[in-house]
mmCIF file of C-alpha atoms in Angstrom:
data_model
loop_
_atom_site.group_PDB
_atom_site.id
_atom_site.type_symbol
_atom_site.label_atom_id
_atom_site.label_comp_id
_atom_site.label_asym_id
_atom_site.label_seq_id
_atom_site.Cartn_x
_atom_site.Cartn_y
_atom_site.Cartn_z
ATOM 1 C CA MET Z 1427 52.432 29.831 85.357
ATOM 2 C CA ASP Z 1428 56.019 29.791 84.342
ATOM 3 C CA TRP Z 1429 58.217 32.243 86.251
ATOM 4 C CA ASP Z 1430 61.764 33.081 85.352
ATOM 5 C CA TYR Z 1431 64.042 33.654 88.264
ATOM 6 C CA ILE Z 1432 67.194 35.703 88.387
ATOM 7 C CA VAL Z 1433 69.727 34.337 90.723
ATOM 8 C CA VAL Z 1434 72.236 36.851 91.963
ATOM 9 C CA THR Z 1435 75.341 35.415 93.475
ATOM 10 C CA ARG Z 1436 77.625 37.079 95.963
ATOM 11 C CA THR Z 1437 80.232 37.756 93.249
ATOM 12 C CA GLY Z 1438 77.491 39.300 91.081
ATOM 13 C CA TRP Z 1439 76.608 41.758 93.855
ATOM 14 C CA GLN Z 1440 80.287 42.609 94.334
ATOM 15 C CA ALA Z 1441 80.727 43.279 90.607
ATOM 16 C CA PHE Z 1442 77.586 45.421 90.612
ATOM 17 C CA GLY Z 1443 78.829 47.346 93.665
ATOM 18 C CA GLN Z 1444 82.238 47.951 92.108
ATOM 19 C CA ALA Z 1445 80.668 49.202 88.865
ATOM 20 C CA MET Z 1446 78.408 51.585 90.767
ATOM 21 C CA THR Z 1447 81.348 52.827 92.854
ATOM 22 C CA VAL Z 1448 83.274 53.672 89.684
ATOM 23 C CA LYS Z 1449 80.267 55.469 88.179
ATOM 24 C CA VAL Z 1450 79.660 57.482 91.348
ATOM 25 C CA ALA Z 1451 83.358 58.415 91.531
ATOM 26 C CA VAL Z 1452 83.341 59.585 87.890
ATOM 27 C CA VAL Z 1453 80.205 61.689 88.412
ATOM 28 C CA LEU Z 1454 81.588 63.255 91.617
ATOM 29 C CA GLY Z 1455 84.908 63.996 89.895
ATOM 30 C CA ALA Z 1456 83.108 65.694 86.999
ATOM 31 C CA LEU Z 1457 81.030 67.780 89.431
ATOM 32 C CA LEU Z 1458 84.131 68.880 91.355
ATOM 33 C CA PHE Z 1459 85.903 69.784 88.114
ATOM 34 C CA ALA Z 1460 82.906 71.777 86.895
ATOM 35 C CA ALA Z 1461 82.651 73.585 90.229
ATOM 36 C CA ALA Z 1462 86.327 74.556 90.056
ATOM 37 C CA CYS Z 1463 85.917 76.123 86.611
ATOM 38 C CA ARG Z 1464 84.706 79.695 86.384
ATOM 39 C CA LEU Z 1465 82.429 80.728 83.566
ATOM 40 C CA PRO Z 1466 83.161 84.060 81.858
ATOM 41 C CA GLY Z 1467 81.084 86.775 83.478
ATOM 42 C CA SER Z 1468 80.533 84.809 86.667
ATOM 43 C CA SER Z 1469 81.612 86.248 89.978
ATOM 44 C CA SER Z 1470 85.168 85.537 90.983
ATOM 45 C CA SER Z 1471 86.142 83.454 93.946
ATOM 46 C CA CYS Z 1472 88.757 85.935 95.141
ATOM 47 C CA SER Z 1473 89.505 85.700 98.805
ATOM 48 C CA ALA Z 1474 91.195 89.127 98.830
ATOM 49 C CA GLN Z 1475 89.863 92.564 97.915
ATOM 50 C CA ILE Z 1476 92.465 94.748 96.185
ATOM 51 C CA ASP Z 1477 91.916 98.502 95.878
ATOM 52 C CA TRP Z 1478 93.993 99.348 92.804
ATOM 53 C CA VAL Z 1479 95.367 102.828 92.153
ATOM 54 C CA ASN Z 1480 95.056 104.096 88.574
ATOM 55 C CA PHE Z 1481 98.422 102.977 87.158
ATOM 56 C CA ILE Z 1482 100.087 101.720 84.008
ATOM 57 C CA GLN Z 1483 103.270 99.663 83.952
ATOM 58 C CA VAL Z 1484 105.594 100.325 81.005
ATOM 59 C CA GLY Z 1485 108.788 98.313 81.076
ATOM 60 C CA SER Z 1486 110.126 98.505 84.612
ATOM 61 C CA THR Z 1487 108.540 101.907 85.294
ATOM 62 C CA GLN Z 1488 105.184 102.360 86.978
ATOM 63 C CA TYR Z 1489 103.173 105.459 86.091
ATOM 64 C CA VAL Z 1490 100.348 106.626 88.385
ATOM 65 C CA ALA Z 1491 97.481 109.060 87.855
ATOM 66 C CA GLY Z 1492 96.387 111.269 90.711
ATOM 67 C CA PRO Z 1493 96.286 110.652 93.631
ATOM 68 C CA GLN Z 1494 93.860 113.574 94.179
ATOM 69 C CA SER Z 1495 92.242 114.507 90.884
ATOM 70 C CA PRO Z 1496 94.235 113.342 87.873
ATOM 71 C CA THR Z 1497 95.535 115.972 85.463
ATOM 72 C CA ALA Z 1498 93.575 116.017 82.202
ATOM 73 C CA LEU Z 1499 95.176 116.974 78.882
ATOM 74 C CA GLN Z 1500 93.895 118.280 75.572
ATOM 75 C CA GLU Z 1501 94.209 116.204 72.392
ATOM 76 C CA SER Z 1502 96.809 118.703 71.089
ATOM 77 C CA GLU Z 1503 99.128 117.851 74.004
ATOM 78 C CA LEU Z 1504 99.406 114.168 73.031
ATOM 79 C CA GLY Z 1505 102.545 112.957 71.355
ATOM 80 C CA PRO Z 1506 102.965 109.674 69.500
ATOM 81 C CA VAL Z 1507 101.781 106.318 70.861
ATOM 82 C CA TYR Z 1508 104.470 105.015 73.199
ATOM 83 C CA ALA Z 1509 102.970 101.631 74.179
ATOM 84 C CA HIS Z 1510 99.679 99.726 74.500
ATOM 85 C CA VAL Z 1511 97.990 98.175 77.512
ATOM 86 C CA LYS Z 1512 98.351 94.383 77.460
ATOM 87 C CA PHE Z 1513 96.422 93.351 80.595
ATOM 88 C CA LYS Z 1514 93.830 94.918 82.911
ATOM 89 C CA VAL Z 1515 94.471 93.808 86.503
ATOM 90 C CA SER Z 1516 91.275 95.174 88.085
ATOM 91 C CA GLY Z 1517 88.683 92.410 88.046
ATOM 92 C CA ASN Z 1518 91.232 89.856 86.850
ATOM 93 C CA VAL Z 1519 93.853 89.654 89.615
ATOM 94 C CA CYS Z 1520 93.040 88.870 93.235
ATOM 95 C CA ASP Z 1521 96.468 87.708 94.419
ATOM 96 C CA PRO Z 1522 97.966 90.453 96.622
ATOM 97 C CA ASN Z 1523 101.422 89.077 95.730
ATOM 98 C CA TYR Z 1524 100.883 89.540 91.971
ATOM 99 C CA ARG Z 1525 103.963 91.052 90.310
ATOM 100 C CA LEU Z 1526 103.186 93.746 87.765
ATOM 101 C CA LYS Z 1527 104.342 93.135 84.204
ATOM 102 C CA ASP Z 1528 105.089 95.372 81.236
ATOM 103 C CA GLY Z 1529 101.765 96.487 79.754
ATOM 104 C CA ASP Z 1530 99.661 95.978 82.901
ATOM 105 C CA ALA Z 1531 97.141 98.672 83.826
ATOM 106 C CA ALA Z 1532 94.705 98.957 86.699
ATOM 107 C CA PHE Z 1533 91.612 100.122 84.824
ATOM 108 C CA LEU Z 1534 92.521 100.510 81.147
ATOM 109 C CA ASP Z 1535 91.385 97.811 78.740
ATOM 110 C CA PRO Z 1536 93.906 95.766 76.763
ATOM 111 C CA GLY Z 1537 94.812 97.502 73.522
ATOM 112 C CA THR Z 1538 94.392 101.028 74.962
ATOM 113 C CA PRO Z 1539 97.114 103.277 73.499
ATOM 114 C CA ILE Z 1540 99.514 104.982 75.904
ATOM 115 C CA TYR Z 1541 100.851 108.290 74.565
ATOM 116 C CA GLN Z 1542 103.907 110.413 75.083
ATOM 117 C CA VAL Z 1543 103.116 113.913 76.377
ATOM 118 C CA ILE Z 1544 104.456 116.755 74.219
ATOM 119 C CA GLY Z 1545 107.201 118.613 76.077
ATOM 120 C CA GLN Z 1546 107.709 115.861 78.677
ATOM 121 C CA PRO Z 1547 110.265 113.041 78.649
ATOM 122 C CA SER Z 1548 108.563 109.631 78.360
ATOM 123 C CA GLY Z 1549 110.408 108.571 81.506
ATOM 124 C CA GLN Z 1550 108.542 111.271 83.426
ATOM 125 C CA GLU Z 1551 104.951 111.401 82.103
ATOM 126 C CA LEU Z 1552 102.691 109.409 79.809
ATOM 127 C CA ALA Z 1553 98.993 109.795 79.017
ATOM 128 C CA ALA Z 1554 96.000 107.622 78.132
ATOM 129 C CA ARG Z 1555 92.272 108.006 77.575
ATOM 130 C CA PHE Z 1556 90.322 107.036 80.693
ATOM 131 C CA ASN Z 1557 86.620 107.632 81.390
ATOM 132 C CA GLY Z 1558 86.280 110.198 78.604
ATOM 133 C CA SER Z 1559 89.351 112.250 79.563
ATOM 134 C CA ILE Z 1560 93.004 112.209 78.610
ATOM 135 C CA VAL Z 1561 94.742 111.460 81.912
ATOM 136 C CA VAL Z 1562 98.398 112.117 82.768
ATOM 137 C CA TYR Z 1563 100.311 109.300 84.465
ATOM 138 C CA GLY Z 1564 103.463 110.357 86.323
ATOM 139 C CA ALA Z 1565 106.467 108.069 86.737
ATOM 140 C CA MET Z 1566 106.973 106.733 90.236
ATOM 141 C CA ALA Z 1567 110.440 106.594 91.736
ATOM 142 C CA PRO Z 1568 111.616 102.978 92.021
ATOM 143 C CA ALA Z 1569 111.187 101.381 95.439
ATOM 144 C CA SER Z 1570 114.458 101.223 97.359
#
């Protein structure tokens, strides 16, 4: 019988080892990258739990509903649209040091219209639809 032999030299083993090391490093890097990414709808990796109050931020003014039971309005008490929600913080922000921005709201979805209230200055009260009701949001005095 005629047998073919493969002779592997020391440099051949080193080249093989280096190639495998590179492949393993690439696979591990890809796994770490994939683990760091969050798929839409997956649970967040927040390390802090934030209990948001029902607020909307318009310009530099924060408006808050409640705190007991929020005042509900009738459709006829709504004035013109004053602004729209740009970002919903609940479920999207877990940094306790997050700084609120114009258009942020705790529980209202982006695009939700924010209305003036007839008979009230916009710097004092605004309103929005929330959970099937029209809720009044009162302006908070700026922090001193």
